[in-house]
């Protein structure tokens, strides 16, 4: 037999411990981390499908639309490309354009809008608001924030304007969620942006 402190005995003991640990089932925490599936990337897929439906146009045309169309929404800017939604005569047109190389997208959009302020509605002036807060304002539950006009736009965006001139935009959680809150309001003018 080997003495208690011999290297061989120590190695055998270490090997036994390693085998025992390897045979033990994983702890619940480790097991959960391996078994819990990742959420599917549905938002990214839906987002890609949505933007695939935009008509590709030249930057010159997009710049003209930015300058002249009143009812316009900048959907998104990414990778040097701009996505726009235009609302003309009750119909919607979705376009996308590649901004000229070397030009910053946001700056190019700002320049186009600045060219004719009177004809362009800059929706960026609206402060973003959570729907719960917007609904509370519509119900008159927010002190000092009395809504005097509401503008409802496509894609479920609701625009609020208060008697103090503050302007907010919120996204409805479901289609027509703002309907019951808007109807029957005394002194409330509904303005479609």
mmCIF file of N, CA and C in Angstrom, residues 63-154:
data_model
loop_
_atom_site.group_PDB
_atom_site.id
_atom_site.type_symbol
_atom_site.label_atom_id
_atom_site.label_comp_id
_atom_site.label_asym_id
_atom_site.label_seq_id
_atom_site.Cartn_x
_atom_site.Cartn_y
_atom_site.Cartn_z
ATOM 1 N N UNK A 63 -36.127 63.119 -51.322
ATOM 2 C CA UNK A 63 -35.859 64.471 -50.836
ATOM 3 C C UNK A 63 -37.012 65.408 -51.207
ATOM 4 N N UNK A 64 -37.545 65.237 -52.410
ATOM 5 C CA UNK A 64 -38.691 66.044 -52.845
ATOM 6 C C UNK A 64 -39.907 65.770 -51.972
ATOM 7 N N UNK A 65 -40.144 64.504 -51.683
ATOM 8 C CA UNK A 65 -41.280 64.143 -50.836
ATOM 9 C C UNK A 65 -41.108 64.721 -49.437
ATOM 10 N N UNK A 66 -39.901 64.644 -48.908
ATOM 11 C CA UNK A 66 -39.628 65.207 -47.586
ATOM 12 C C UNK A 66 -39.903 66.705 -47.564
ATOM 13 N N UNK A 67 -39.613 67.350 -48.667
ATOM 14 C CA UNK A 67 -39.748 68.805 -48.734
ATOM 15 C C UNK A 67 -41.194 69.240 -48.953
ATOM 16 N N UNK A 68 -41.947 68.462 -49.737
ATOM 17 C CA UNK A 68 -43.243 68.949 -50.201
ATOM 18 C C UNK A 68 -44.463 68.268 -49.591
ATOM 19 N N UNK A 69 -44.326 67.026 -49.150
ATOM 20 C CA UNK A 69 -45.502 66.305 -48.654
ATOM 21 C C UNK A 69 -45.775 66.667 -47.203
ATOM 22 N N UNK A 70 -46.985 67.077 -46.948
ATOM 23 C CA UNK A 70 -47.329 67.509 -45.592
ATOM 24 C C UNK A 70 -47.534 66.317 -44.653
ATOM 25 N N UNK A 71 -48.299 65.332 -45.116
ATOM 26 C CA UNK A 71 -48.611 64.191 -44.258
ATOM 27 C C UNK A 71 -47.589 63.083 -44.500
ATOM 28 N N UNK A 72 -46.497 63.170 -43.796
ATOM 29 C CA UNK A 72 -45.377 62.254 -44.017
ATOM 30 C C UNK A 72 -44.816 61.811 -42.676
ATOM 31 N N UNK A 73 -44.383 60.556 -42.629
ATOM 32 C CA UNK A 73 -43.773 60.042 -41.404
ATOM 33 C C UNK A 73 -42.466 59.351 -41.764
ATOM 34 N N UNK A 74 -41.400 59.704 -41.058
ATOM 35 C CA UNK A 74 -40.122 59.025 -41.244
ATOM 36 C C UNK A 74 -40.165 57.756 -40.406
ATOM 37 N N UNK A 75 -40.324 56.620 -41.074
ATOM 38 C CA UNK A 75 -40.455 55.355 -40.362
ATOM 39 C C UNK A 75 -39.158 54.967 -39.657
ATOM 40 N N UNK A 76 -38.062 54.992 -40.405
ATOM 41 C CA UNK A 76 -36.794 54.562 -39.813
ATOM 42 C C UNK A 76 -35.643 54.985 -40.708
ATOM 43 N N UNK A 77 -34.497 55.131 -40.102
ATOM 44 C CA UNK A 77 -33.275 55.353 -40.871
ATOM 45 C C UNK A 77 -32.255 54.333 -40.398
ATOM 46 N N UNK A 78 -31.634 53.646 -41.318
ATOM 47 C CA UNK A 78 -30.627 52.652 -40.940
ATOM 48 C C UNK A 78 -29.729 52.355 -42.132
ATOM 49 N N UNK A 79 -28.470 52.144 -41.834
ATOM 50 C CA UNK A 79 -27.485 51.748 -42.842
ATOM 51 C C UNK A 79 -27.527 52.652 -44.070
ATOM 52 N N UNK A 80 -27.614 53.956 -43.839
ATOM 53 C CA UNK A 80 -27.606 54.900 -44.939
ATOM 54 C C UNK A 80 -28.878 54.936 -45.758
ATOM 55 N N UNK A 81 -29.938 54.351 -45.241
ATOM 56 C CA UNK A 81 -31.207 54.281 -45.975
ATOM 57 C C UNK A 81 -32.317 54.887 -45.131
ATOM 58 N N UNK A 82 -33.275 55.522 -45.806
ATOM 59 C CA UNK A 82 -34.404 56.129 -45.112
ATOM 60 C C UNK A 82 -35.698 55.473 -45.592
ATOM 61 N N UNK A 83 -36.623 55.261 -44.661
ATOM 62 C CA UNK A 83 -37.924 54.667 -44.968
ATOM 63 C C UNK A 83 -39.006 55.687 -44.631
ATOM 64 N N UNK A 84 -39.861 55.991 -45.620
ATOM 65 C CA UNK A 84 -40.869 57.026 -45.449
ATOM 66 C C UNK A 84 -42.260 56.480 -45.744
ATOM 67 N N UNK A 85 -43.244 56.968 -44.981
ATOM 68 C CA UNK A 85 -44.651 56.684 -45.259
ATOM 69 C C UNK A 85 -45.332 57.992 -45.624
ATOM 70 N N UNK A 86 -45.970 58.013 -46.790
ATOM 71 C CA UNK A 86 -46.645 59.213 -47.281
ATOM 72 C C UNK A 86 -48.148 58.952 -47.311
ATOM 73 N N UNK A 87 -48.921 59.966 -46.936
ATOM 74 C CA UNK A 87 -50.373 59.832 -46.924
ATOM 75 C C UNK A 87 -50.954 60.916 -47.818
ATOM 76 N N UNK A 88 -51.460 60.500 -48.981
ATOM 77 C CA UNK A 88 -51.967 61.438 -49.974
ATOM 78 C C UNK A 88 -53.371 61.035 -50.393
ATOM 79 N N UNK A 89 -54.322 61.971 -50.249
ATOM 80 C CA UNK A 89 -55.706 61.744 -50.680
ATOM 81 C C UNK A 89 -56.280 60.451 -50.102
ATOM 82 N N UNK A 90 -55.999 60.201 -48.851
ATOM 83 C CA UNK A 90 -56.554 59.029 -48.187
ATOM 84 C C UNK A 90 -55.835 57.733 -48.462
ATOM 85 N N UNK A 91 -54.814 57.764 -49.301
ATOM 86 C CA UNK A 91 -54.057 56.550 -49.595
ATOM 87 C C UNK A 91 -52.644 56.675 -49.036
ATOM 88 N N UNK A 92 -52.021 55.526 -48.880
ATOM 89 C CA UNK A 92 -50.683 55.485 -48.293
ATOM 90 C C UNK A 92 -49.671 54.995 -49.321
ATOM 91 N N UNK A 93 -48.500 55.594 -49.294
ATOM 92 C CA UNK A 93 -47.412 55.144 -50.154
ATOM 93 C C UNK A 93 -46.163 55.007 -49.290
ATOM 94 N N UNK A 94 -45.521 53.857 -49.369
ATOM 95 C CA UNK A 94 -44.322 53.599 -48.569
ATOM 96 C C UNK A 94 -43.116 53.545 -49.499
ATOM 97 N N UNK A 95 -42.133 54.377 -49.240
ATOM 98 C CA UNK A 95 -40.951 54.419 -50.107
ATOM 99 C C UNK A 95 -39.681 54.324 -49.270
ATOM 100 N N UNK A 96 -38.616 53.900 -49.918
ATOM 101 C CA UNK A 96 -37.309 53.857 -49.272
ATOM 102 C C UNK A 96 -36.263 54.346 -50.265
ATOM 103 N N UNK A 97 -35.258 55.012 -49.752
ATOM 104 C CA UNK A 97 -34.207 55.544 -50.627
ATOM 105 C C UNK A 97 -32.864 55.450 -49.926
ATOM 106 N N UNK A 98 -31.842 55.299 -50.740
ATOM 107 C CA UNK A 98 -30.473 55.267 -50.238
ATOM 108 C C UNK A 98 -29.922 56.684 -50.283
ATOM 109 N N UNK A 99 -29.493 57.176 -49.144
ATOM 110 C CA UNK A 99 -28.939 58.533 -49.082
ATOM 111 C C UNK A 99 -27.559 58.518 -49.730
ATOM 112 N N UNK A 100 -27.215 59.559 -50.504
ATOM 113 C CA UNK A 100 -25.912 59.585 -51.176
ATOM 114 C C UNK A 100 -24.757 59.271 -50.234
ATOM 115 N N UNK A 101 -23.805 58.524 -50.755
ATOM 116 C CA UNK A 101 -22.637 58.113 -49.972
ATOM 117 C C UNK A 101 -21.919 59.332 -49.387
ATOM 118 N N UNK A 102 -21.532 59.201 -48.158
ATOM 119 C CA UNK A 102 -20.791 60.279 -47.502
ATOM 120 C C UNK A 102 -21.673 61.284 -46.782
ATOM 121 N N UNK A 103 -23.006 61.169 -46.958
ATOM 122 C CA UNK A 103 -23.912 62.096 -46.291
ATOM 123 C C UNK A 103 -24.574 61.407 -45.110
ATOM 124 N N UNK A 104 -24.647 62.091 -43.990
ATOM 125 C CA UNK A 104 -25.321 61.552 -42.821
ATOM 126 C C UNK A 104 -26.832 61.566 -43.068
ATOM 127 N N UNK A 105 -27.493 60.459 -42.774
ATOM 128 C CA UNK A 105 -28.920 60.330 -43.068
ATOM 129 C C UNK A 105 -29.740 61.379 -42.333
ATOM 130 N N UNK A 106 -29.524 61.494 -41.021
ATOM 131 C CA UNK A 106 -30.318 62.427 -40.222
ATOM 132 C C UNK A 106 -30.106 63.864 -40.692
ATOM 133 N N UNK A 107 -28.874 64.206 -41.013
ATOM 134 C CA UNK A 107 -28.575 65.566 -41.480
ATOM 135 C C UNK A 107 -29.257 65.820 -42.819
ATOM 136 N N UNK A 108 -29.205 64.835 -43.715
ATOM 137 C CA UNK A 108 -29.829 64.988 -45.030
ATOM 138 C C UNK A 108 -31.332 65.191 -44.897
ATOM 139 N N UNK A 109 -31.960 64.456 -43.994
ATOM 140 C CA UNK A 109 -33.405 64.606 -43.775
ATOM 141 C C UNK A 109 -33.710 65.982 -43.206
ATOM 142 N N UNK A 110 -32.921 66.392 -42.224
ATOM 143 C CA UNK A 110 -33.134 67.703 -41.606
ATOM 144 C C UNK A 110 -32.991 68.820 -42.637
ATOM 145 N N UNK A 111 -32.013 68.682 -43.530
ATOM 146 C CA UNK A 111 -31.803 69.698 -44.568
ATOM 147 C C UNK A 111 -33.001 69.756 -45.518
ATOM 148 N N UNK A 112 -33.521 68.597 -45.888
ATOM 149 C CA UNK A 112 -34.670 68.561 -46.793
ATOM 150 C C UNK A 112 -35.891 69.187 -46.133
ATOM 151 N N UNK A 113 -36.097 68.895 -44.861
ATOM 152 C CA UNK A 113 -37.244 69.453 -44.148
ATOM 153 C C UNK A 113 -37.092 70.955 -43.965
ATOM 154 N N UNK A 114 -35.882 71.398 -43.693
ATOM 155 C CA UNK A 114 -35.638 72.816 -43.447
ATOM 156 C C UNK A 114 -35.856 73.646 -44.712
ATOM 157 N N UNK A 115 -35.772 73.012 -45.881
ATOM 158 C CA UNK A 115 -35.912 73.739 -47.140
ATOM 159 C C UNK A 115 -37.294 74.360 -47.295
ATOM 160 N N UNK A 116 -38.306 73.781 -46.674
ATOM 161 C CA UNK A 116 -39.652 74.327 -46.806
ATOM 162 C C UNK A 116 -40.449 73.974 -45.556
ATOM 163 N N UNK A 117 -40.245 74.719 -44.490
ATOM 164 C CA UNK A 117 -40.880 74.421 -43.209
ATOM 165 C C UNK A 117 -42.405 74.472 -43.279
ATOM 166 N N UNK A 118 -42.936 75.404 -44.070
ATOM 167 C CA UNK A 118 -44.373 75.618 -44.076
ATOM 168 C C UNK A 118 -45.138 74.404 -44.600
ATOM 169 N N UNK A 119 -44.533 73.642 -45.516
ATOM 170 C CA UNK A 119 -45.247 72.525 -46.131
ATOM 171 C C UNK A 119 -44.975 71.195 -45.437
ATOM 172 N N UNK A 120 -44.003 71.169 -44.562
ATOM 173 C CA UNK A 120 -43.592 69.902 -43.974
ATOM 174 C C UNK A 120 -43.967 69.838 -42.508
ATOM 175 N N UNK A 121 -44.679 68.817 -42.127
ATOM 176 C CA UNK A 121 -45.002 68.600 -40.723
ATOM 177 C C UNK A 121 -43.897 67.747 -40.121
ATOM 178 N N UNK A 122 -43.218 68.279 -39.149
ATOM 179 C CA UNK A 122 -42.114 67.550 -38.531
ATOM 180 C C UNK A 122 -42.635 66.810 -37.305
ATOM 181 N N UNK A 123 -42.925 65.528 -37.479
ATOM 182 C CA UNK A 123 -43.486 64.765 -36.368
ATOM 183 C C UNK A 123 -42.461 64.527 -35.261
ATOM 184 N N UNK A 124 -41.208 64.839 -35.531
ATOM 185 C CA UNK A 124 -40.197 64.648 -34.493
ATOM 186 C C UNK A 124 -40.399 65.606 -33.337
ATOM 187 N N UNK A 125 -41.211 66.644 -33.529
ATOM 188 C CA UNK A 125 -41.415 67.606 -32.443
ATOM 189 C C UNK A 125 -42.265 67.005 -31.324
ATOM 190 N N UNK A 126 -42.988 65.917 -31.626
ATOM 191 C CA UNK A 126 -43.829 65.299 -30.614
ATOM 192 C C UNK A 126 -42.978 64.518 -29.613
ATOM 193 N N UNK A 127 -43.316 64.643 -28.343
ATOM 194 C CA UNK A 127 -42.618 63.886 -27.306
ATOM 195 C C UNK A 127 -43.206 62.476 -27.248
ATOM 196 N N UNK A 128 -42.325 61.480 -27.155
ATOM 197 C CA UNK A 128 -42.782 60.099 -27.061
ATOM 198 C C UNK A 128 -43.476 59.876 -25.721
ATOM 199 N N UNK A 129 -44.582 59.134 -25.747
ATOM 200 C CA UNK A 129 -45.363 58.893 -24.541
ATOM 201 C C UNK A 129 -45.799 57.437 -24.516
ATOM 202 N N UNK A 130 -45.750 56.810 -23.329
ATOM 203 C CA UNK A 130 -46.265 55.444 -23.203
ATOM 204 C C UNK A 130 -47.782 55.475 -23.361
ATOM 205 N N UNK A 131 -48.360 54.395 -23.903
ATOM 206 C CA UNK A 131 -49.797 54.384 -24.130
ATOM 207 C C UNK A 131 -50.576 54.538 -22.827
ATOM 208 N N UNK A 132 -50.132 53.910 -21.750
ATOM 209 C CA UNK A 132 -50.837 54.024 -20.469
ATOM 210 C C UNK A 132 -50.940 55.480 -20.030
ATOM 211 N N UNK A 133 -49.856 56.226 -20.224
ATOM 212 C CA UNK A 133 -49.866 57.642 -19.848
ATOM 213 C C UNK A 133 -50.777 58.444 -20.776
ATOM 214 N N UNK A 134 -50.753 58.103 -22.071
ATOM 215 C CA UNK A 134 -51.612 58.804 -23.030
ATOM 216 C C UNK A 134 -53.083 58.548 -22.713
ATOM 217 N N UNK A 135 -53.413 57.296 -22.379
ATOM 218 C CA UNK A 135 -54.797 56.953 -22.040
ATOM 219 C C UNK A 135 -55.247 57.703 -20.794
ATOM 220 N N UNK A 136 -54.350 57.813 -19.818
ATOM 221 C CA UNK A 136 -54.680 58.556 -18.595
ATOM 222 C C UNK A 136 -54.940 60.025 -18.912
ATOM 223 N N UNK A 137 -54.158 60.579 -19.831
ATOM 224 C CA UNK A 137 -54.373 61.973 -20.235
ATOM 225 C C UNK A 137 -55.719 62.128 -20.929
ATOM 226 N N UNK A 138 -56.067 61.173 -21.790
ATOM 227 C CA UNK A 138 -57.351 61.229 -22.491
ATOM 228 C C UNK A 138 -58.520 61.096 -21.524
ATOM 229 N N UNK A 139 -58.313 60.366 -20.437
ATOM 230 C CA UNK A 139 -59.376 60.218 -19.430
ATOM 231 C C UNK A 139 -59.427 61.401 -18.473
ATOM 232 N N UNK A 140 -58.481 62.340 -18.624
ATOM 233 C CA UNK A 140 -58.466 63.503 -17.744
ATOM 234 C C UNK A 140 -57.901 63.226 -16.371
ATOM 235 N N UNK A 141 -57.072 62.200 -16.258
ATOM 236 C CA UNK A 141 -56.548 61.797 -14.954
ATOM 237 C C UNK A 141 -55.186 62.407 -14.633
ATOM 238 N N UNK A 142 -54.604 63.132 -15.590
ATOM 239 C CA UNK A 142 -53.282 63.724 -15.373
ATOM 240 C C UNK A 142 -53.459 65.213 -15.090
ATOM 241 N N UNK A 143 -53.111 65.603 -13.888
ATOM 242 C CA UNK A 143 -53.295 66.992 -13.479
ATOM 243 C C UNK A 143 -52.376 67.921 -14.281
ATOM 244 N N UNK A 144 -52.940 69.013 -14.762
ATOM 245 C CA UNK A 144 -52.156 69.991 -15.505
ATOM 246 C C UNK A 144 -51.924 69.640 -16.958
ATOM 247 N N UNK A 145 -52.500 68.522 -17.428
ATOM 248 C CA UNK A 145 -52.332 68.105 -18.831
ATOM 249 C C UNK A 145 -53.718 67.872 -19.434
ATOM 250 N N UNK A 146 -54.391 68.932 -19.852
ATOM 251 C CA UNK A 146 -55.733 68.795 -20.430
ATOM 252 C C UNK A 146 -55.622 68.692 -21.948
ATOM 253 N N UNK A 147 -56.059 67.576 -22.489
ATOM 254 C CA UNK A 147 -55.978 67.335 -23.929
ATOM 255 C C UNK A 147 -57.068 68.129 -24.641
ATOM 256 N N UNK A 148 -56.678 68.908 -25.637
ATOM 257 C CA UNK A 148 -57.646 69.714 -26.380
ATOM 258 C C UNK A 148 -57.822 69.229 -27.815
ATOM 259 N N UNK A 149 -56.882 68.454 -28.327
ATOM 260 C CA UNK A 149 -57.060 67.892 -29.668
ATOM 261 C C UNK A 149 -56.306 66.584 -29.783
ATOM 262 N N UNK A 150 -56.834 65.713 -30.640
ATOM 263 C CA UNK A 150 -56.241 64.395 -30.844
ATOM 264 C C UNK A 150 -56.099 64.167 -32.338
ATOM 265 N N UNK A 151 -54.935 63.737 -32.748
ATOM 266 C CA UNK A 151 -54.718 63.385 -34.148
ATOM 267 C C UNK A 151 -54.400 61.909 -34.234
ATOM 268 N N UNK A 152 -55.155 61.172 -35.023
ATOM 269 C CA UNK A 152 -54.934 59.735 -35.152
ATOM 270 C C UNK A 152 -54.365 59.459 -36.532
ATOM 271 N N UNK A 153 -53.275 58.702 -36.575
ATOM 272 C CA UNK A 153 -52.606 58.431 -37.832
ATOM 273 C C UNK A 153 -52.498 56.929 -38.041
ATOM 274 N N UNK A 154 -52.129 56.520 -39.249
ATOM 275 C CA UNK A 154 -51.942 55.100 -39.540
ATOM 276 C C UNK A 154 -50.870 54.507 -38.627
#
